[in-house]
Amino acid sequence: MDIQLLIIYTTISIFYISTPGPAVLLAILNSIRADFKVVLVSNLANILGLIVLSSASILGLGLLIKSSVILFTILKIVGAIYLAYIGFKLIKNNSKLDFNTQNNRTKKEYKIYFKESFITAVTNPKPILFFTAIFPNFINYESDIYFQFFVLTFIFIFLSFCILSLYGYLAVKSKAILSNAKAISIFYKISGVLFIFLAIGLLQLTQ
């Protein structure tokens, strides 16, 4: 593979992943309302979602969704509804911060966080546009497609895991600032509003 193209692809991926969006906001939110282990679990769910999307892209399903107005619109609406659902749930949330140790957390809780992140990843048309509009441009179809697919996908999910984990780690370090009930209530409401804005922005997304 062309090293120069890989550098360009890596740079684009870093900027794409670092840009505030549902995955970034969810990583910050989970680190505040739970702990860093939950962030890692959520990041793994996000990675699984990205693998699904990249696989769909290489199989041509992503292009089908991108070219079909009906399919794209359905996916966009489902994603927006789910983001709005998270937003309204946060606004109504009156719970306190969770300072439990990782050992006190149940498997059911982890499954809830995992599912939330996975659904957010696979119902967001923005990554689909990345894997259908940008991803294929870095594949040389005269060489081994599957090897290139593996390398490019690995780079993207590795960067995604690292960047989202960094966001989560920094948020964990600032958790003490939100130790009082009023501060956490404000945090939940602001997060909820941001998720609702993301849902509205998602509806404005075009092919």
mmCIF file of C-alpha atoms in Angstrom:
data_model
loop_
_atom_site.group_PDB
_atom_site.id
_atom_site.type_symbol
_atom_site.label_atom_id
_atom_site.label_comp_id
_atom_site.label_asym_id
_atom_site.label_seq_id
_atom_site.Cartn_x
_atom_site.Cartn_y
_atom_site.Cartn_z
ATOM 1 C CA MET A 1 0.000 0.000 0.000
ATOM 2 C CA ASP A 2 1.091 3.571 -0.715
ATOM 3 C CA ILE A 3 2.539 5.087 2.484
ATOM 4 C CA GLN A 4 1.603 8.607 1.404
ATOM 5 C CA LEU A 5 -2.024 7.574 0.921
ATOM 6 C CA LEU A 6 -2.020 5.883 4.325
ATOM 7 C CA ILE A 7 -0.752 9.091 5.940
ATOM 8 C CA ILE A 8 -3.486 11.107 4.248
ATOM 9 C CA TYR A 9 -6.113 8.528 5.227
ATOM 10 C CA THR A 10 -4.882 8.489 8.838
ATOM 11 C CA THR A 11 -4.953 12.292 9.031
ATOM 12 C CA ILE A 12 -8.485 12.455 7.637
ATOM 13 C CA SER A 13 -9.589 9.722 10.056
ATOM 14 C CA ILE A 14 -8.137 11.544 13.072
ATOM 15 C CA PHE A 15 -9.972 14.761 12.201
ATOM 16 C CA TYR A 16 -13.185 12.855 11.464
ATOM 17 C CA ILE A 17 -13.148 10.895 14.729
ATOM 18 C CA SER A 18 -12.088 13.901 16.842
ATOM 19 C CA THR A 19 -14.937 16.046 15.549
ATOM 20 C CA PRO A 20 -17.676 16.234 18.208
ATOM 21 C CA GLY A 21 -20.515 13.874 17.409
ATOM 22 C CA PRO A 22 -22.629 11.131 19.017
ATOM 23 C CA ALA A 23 -19.645 8.806 19.672
ATOM 24 C CA VAL A 24 -17.540 11.546 21.292
ATOM 25 C CA LEU A 25 -20.426 12.883 23.359
ATOM 26 C CA LEU A 26 -21.361 9.370 24.479
ATOM 27 C CA ALA A 27 -17.762 8.649 25.554
ATOM 28 C CA ILE A 28 -17.709 11.824 27.666
ATOM 29 C CA LEU A 29 -21.171 11.156 29.054
ATOM 30 C CA ASN A 30 -20.378 7.564 30.061
ATOM 31 C CA SER A 31 -17.167 8.588 31.784
ATOM 32 C CA ILE A 32 -19.071 11.152 33.834
ATOM 33 C CA ARG A 33 -22.115 9.064 34.747
ATOM 34 C CA ALA A 34 -20.168 5.826 35.268
ATOM 35 C CA ASP A 35 -16.427 5.063 35.058
ATOM 36 C CA PHE A 36 -13.583 4.572 32.613
ATOM 37 C CA LYS A 37 -14.243 0.830 32.271
ATOM 38 C CA VAL A 38 -17.711 1.654 30.954
ATOM 39 C CA VAL A 39 -16.049 4.008 28.456
ATOM 40 C CA LEU A 40 -13.881 1.130 27.229
ATOM 41 C CA VAL A 41 -16.922 -1.162 26.920
ATOM 42 C CA SER A 42 -18.784 1.531 24.989
ATOM 43 C CA ASN A 43 -15.777 2.094 22.748
ATOM 44 C CA LEU A 44 -15.663 -1.618 21.936
ATOM 45 C CA ALA A 45 -19.344 -1.428 20.977
ATOM 46 C CA ASN A 46 -18.611 1.583 18.799
ATOM 47 C CA ILE A 47 -15.756 -0.325 17.127
ATOM 48 C CA LEU A 48 -18.056 -3.277 16.435
ATOM 49 C CA GLY A 49 -20.521 -0.875 14.839
ATOM 50 C CA LEU A 50 -17.758 0.619 12.676
ATOM 51 C CA ILE A 51 -16.673 -2.862 11.575
ATOM 52 C CA VAL A 52 -20.266 -3.576 10.543
ATOM 53 C CA LEU A 53 -20.375 -0.347 8.534
ATOM 54 C CA SER A 54 -16.985 -0.861 6.882
ATOM 55 C CA SER A 55 -17.937 -4.448 6.008
ATOM 56 C CA ALA A 56 -21.196 -3.202 4.520
ATOM 57 C CA SER A 57 -19.195 -0.705 2.482
ATOM 58 C CA ILE A 58 -16.864 -3.326 1.002
ATOM 59 C CA LEU A 59 -19.866 -5.566 0.236
ATOM 60 C CA GLY A 60 -21.596 -2.742 -1.587
ATOM 61 C CA LEU A 61 -24.401 -2.339 0.958
ATOM 62 C CA GLY A 62 -23.141 1.068 2.002
ATOM 63 C CA LEU A 63 -23.257 2.289 -1.591
ATOM 64 C CA LEU A 64 -26.804 0.929 -1.876
ATOM 65 C CA ILE A 65 -27.867 2.909 1.192
ATOM 66 C CA LYS A 66 -26.058 6.004 -0.056
ATOM 67 C CA SER A 67 -27.685 5.795 -3.489
ATOM 68 C CA SER A 68 -31.181 4.937 -2.210
ATOM 69 C CA VAL A 69 -32.997 8.003 -0.925
ATOM 70 C CA ILE A 70 -35.607 5.870 0.847
ATOM 71 C CA LEU A 71 -33.107 3.639 2.679
ATOM 72 C CA PHE A 72 -30.908 6.599 3.585
ATOM 73 C CA THR A 73 -33.892 8.558 4.907
ATOM 74 C CA ILE A 74 -35.158 5.610 6.973
ATOM 75 C CA LEU A 75 -31.741 5.075 8.527
ATOM 76 C CA LYS A 76 -31.384 8.793 9.170
ATOM 77 C CA ILE A 77 -34.783 8.993 10.898
ATOM 78 C CA VAL A 78 -34.091 5.907 13.037
ATOM 79 C CA GLY A 79 -30.738 7.363 14.093
ATOM 80 C CA ALA A 80 -32.268 10.746 14.888
ATOM 81 C CA ILE A 81 -35.065 9.177 16.938
ATOM 82 C CA TYR A 82 -32.584 7.160 18.962
ATOM 83 C CA LEU A 83 -30.361 10.197 19.637
ATOM 84 C CA ALA A 84 -33.409 12.237 20.630
ATOM 85 C CA TYR A 85 -34.522 9.383 22.917
ATOM 86 C CA ILE A 86 -31.148 9.463 24.697
ATOM 87 C CA GLY A 87 -31.408 13.252 24.922
ATOM 88 C CA PHE A 88 -34.864 13.331 26.516
ATOM 89 C CA LYS A 89 -33.880 10.495 28.870
ATOM 90 C CA LEU A 90 -30.891 12.541 30.069
ATOM 91 C CA ILE A 91 -32.941 15.706 30.538
ATOM 92 C CA LYS A 92 -35.388 13.790 32.762
ATOM 93 C CA ASN A 93 -32.562 12.042 34.633
ATOM 94 C CA ASN A 94 -32.327 13.048 38.284
ATOM 95 C CA SER A 95 -29.789 10.421 39.356
ATOM 96 C CA LYS A 96 -26.505 11.248 41.024
ATOM 97 C CA LEU A 97 -23.040 10.476 39.781
ATOM 98 C CA ASP A 98 -21.961 6.869 40.036
ATOM 99 C CA PHE A 99 -18.794 6.578 42.115
ATOM 100 C CA ASN A 100 -19.018 2.792 42.360
ATOM 101 C CA THR A 101 -15.899 0.772 41.770
ATOM 102 C CA GLN A 102 -15.707 -1.278 38.596
ATOM 103 C CA ASN A 103 -16.209 -4.502 40.581
ATOM 104 C CA ASN A 104 -19.582 -3.309 41.855
ATOM 105 C CA ARG A 105 -21.021 -2.897 38.390
ATOM 106 C CA THR A 106 -23.248 -5.682 37.078
ATOM 107 C CA LYS A 107 -23.027 -7.404 33.704
ATOM 108 C CA LYS A 108 -26.508 -6.084 32.925
ATOM 109 C CA GLU A 109 -25.288 -2.508 33.267
ATOM 110 C CA TYR A 110 -22.391 -3.155 30.913
ATOM 111 C CA LYS A 111 -24.784 -4.703 28.390
ATOM 112 C CA ILE A 112 -26.970 -1.596 28.507
ATOM 113 C CA TYR A 113 -23.999 0.705 27.830
ATOM 114 C CA PHE A 114 -22.727 -1.640 25.107
ATOM 115 C CA LYS A 115 -26.089 -1.746 23.340
ATOM 116 C CA GLU A 116 -26.519 2.015 23.564
ATOM 117 C CA SER A 117 -23.142 2.683 21.913
ATOM 118 C CA PHE A 118 -23.575 -0.010 19.262
ATOM 119 C CA ILE A 119 -27.007 1.243 18.167
ATOM 120 C CA THR A 120 -25.703 4.823 18.106
ATOM 121 C CA ALA A 121 -22.832 3.736 15.838
ATOM 122 C CA VAL A 122 -24.788 1.673 13.296
ATOM 123 C CA THR A 123 -27.755 4.060 12.990
ATOM 124 C CA ASN A 124 -25.657 7.154 12.319
ATOM 125 C CA PRO A 125 -25.480 7.915 8.557
ATOM 126 C CA LYS A 126 -22.362 10.053 9.067
ATOM 127 C CA PRO A 127 -19.998 7.041 9.366
ATOM 128 C CA ILE A 128 -21.821 5.405 6.468
ATOM 129 C CA LEU A 129 -21.002 8.417 4.320
ATOM 130 C CA PHE A 130 -17.377 8.124 5.432
ATOM 131 C CA PHE A 131 -17.136 4.470 4.488
ATOM 132 C CA THR A 132 -18.959 4.948 1.183
ATOM 133 C CA ALA A 133 -17.583 8.310 0.029
ATOM 134 C CA ILE A 134 -14.065 8.457 1.527
ATOM 135 C CA PHE A 135 -13.025 4.912 2.411
ATOM 136 C CA PRO A 136 -13.203 3.452 -1.158
ATOM 137 C CA ASN A 137 -10.949 6.215 -2.524
ATOM 138 C CA PHE A 138 -7.999 4.758 -0.634
ATOM 139 C CA ILE A 139 -8.409 1.245 -2.007
ATOM 140 C CA ASN A 140 -6.417 0.136 -5.033
ATOM 141 C CA TYR A 141 -8.767 -2.267 -6.809
ATOM 142 C CA GLU A 142 -5.896 -3.748 -8.800
ATOM 143 C CA SER A 143 -4.326 -5.087 -5.579
ATOM 144 C CA ASP A 144 -5.599 -7.321 -2.794
ATOM 145 C CA ILE A 145 -8.828 -5.573 -1.793
ATOM 146 C CA TYR A 146 -9.402 -7.553 1.392
ATOM 147 C CA PHE A 147 -5.921 -6.878 2.746
ATOM 148 C CA GLN A 148 -6.365 -3.153 2.124
ATOM 149 C CA PHE A 149 -9.814 -3.317 3.699
ATOM 150 C CA PHE A 150 -8.323 -4.935 6.806
ATOM 151 C CA VAL A 151 -5.505 -2.364 7.089
ATOM 152 C CA LEU A 152 -7.722 0.696 6.560
ATOM 153 C CA THR A 153 -10.434 -0.597 8.877
ATOM 154 C CA PHE A 154 -7.885 -1.461 11.569
ATOM 155 C CA ILE A 155 -6.362 2.031 11.370
ATOM 156 C CA PHE A 156 -9.770 3.646 11.702
ATOM 157 C CA ILE A 157 -11.041 1.542 14.599
ATOM 158 C CA PHE A 158 -7.682 1.783 16.421
ATOM 159 C CA LEU A 159 -7.739 5.577 16.133
ATOM 160 C CA SER A 160 -11.390 5.631 17.146
ATOM 161 C CA PHE A 161 -10.716 3.562 20.261
ATOM 162 C CA CYS A 162 -7.728 5.693 21.281
ATOM 163 C CA ILE A 163 -9.368 9.078 20.659
ATOM 164 C CA LEU A 164 -12.660 8.196 22.350
ATOM 165 C CA SER A 165 -10.759 6.674 25.275
ATOM 166 C CA LEU A 166 -8.770 9.909 25.583
ATOM 167 C CA TYR A 167 -11.979 11.949 25.641
ATOM 168 C CA GLY A 168 -13.328 9.591 28.297
ATOM 169 C CA TYR A 169 -10.157 9.677 30.389
ATOM 170 C CA LEU A 170 -10.097 13.482 30.427
ATOM 171 C CA ALA A 171 -13.759 13.540 31.388
ATOM 172 C CA VAL A 172 -13.138 11.082 34.244
ATOM 173 C CA LYS A 173 -10.442 13.409 35.576
ATOM 174 C CA SER A 174 -12.946 16.266 35.654
ATOM 175 C CA LYS A 175 -15.620 14.173 37.367
ATOM 176 C CA ALA A 176 -14.971 15.731 40.771
ATOM 177 C CA ILE A 177 -16.159 19.096 39.437
ATOM 178 C CA LEU A 178 -19.637 17.600 39.068
ATOM 179 C CA SER A 179 -19.745 16.031 42.518
ATOM 180 C CA ASN A 180 -22.714 18.083 43.737
ATOM 181 C CA ALA A 181 -26.322 17.345 42.747
ATOM 182 C CA LYS A 182 -26.967 20.695 41.057
ATOM 183 C CA ALA A 183 -23.887 20.446 38.847
ATOM 184 C CA ILE A 184 -24.679 16.912 37.680
ATOM 185 C CA SER A 185 -28.294 17.888 37.009
ATOM 186 C CA ILE A 186 -27.084 20.734 34.785
ATOM 187 C CA PHE A 187 -24.612 18.393 33.098
ATOM 188 C CA TYR A 188 -27.332 15.839 32.272
ATOM 189 C CA LYS A 189 -29.631 18.532 30.886
ATOM 190 C CA ILE A 190 -26.887 20.074 28.733
ATOM 191 C CA SER A 191 -25.913 16.617 27.469
ATOM 192 C CA GLY A 192 -29.549 15.861 26.707
ATOM 193 C CA VAL A 193 -29.951 19.075 24.743
ATOM 194 C CA LEU A 194 -26.756 18.331 22.788
ATOM 195 C CA PHE A 195 -28.057 14.882 21.850
ATOM 196 C CA ILE A 196 -31.316 16.436 20.670
ATOM 197 C CA PHE A 197 -29.363 18.968 18.580
ATOM 198 C CA LEU A 198 -27.348 16.068 17.123
ATOM 199 C CA ALA A 199 -30.638 14.370 16.232
ATOM 200 C CA ILE A 200 -31.859 17.527 14.490
ATOM 201 C CA GLY A 201 -28.521 17.887 12.700
ATOM 202 C CA LEU A 202 -28.737 14.258 11.600
ATOM 203 C CA LEU A 203 -32.092 14.945 9.964
ATOM 204 C CA GLN A 204 -30.446 17.737 7.956
ATOM 205 C CA LEU A 205 -27.767 15.353 6.643
ATOM 206 C CA THR A 206 -27.942 14.785 2.898
ATOM 207 C CA GLN A 207 -26.421 12.181 0.631
#
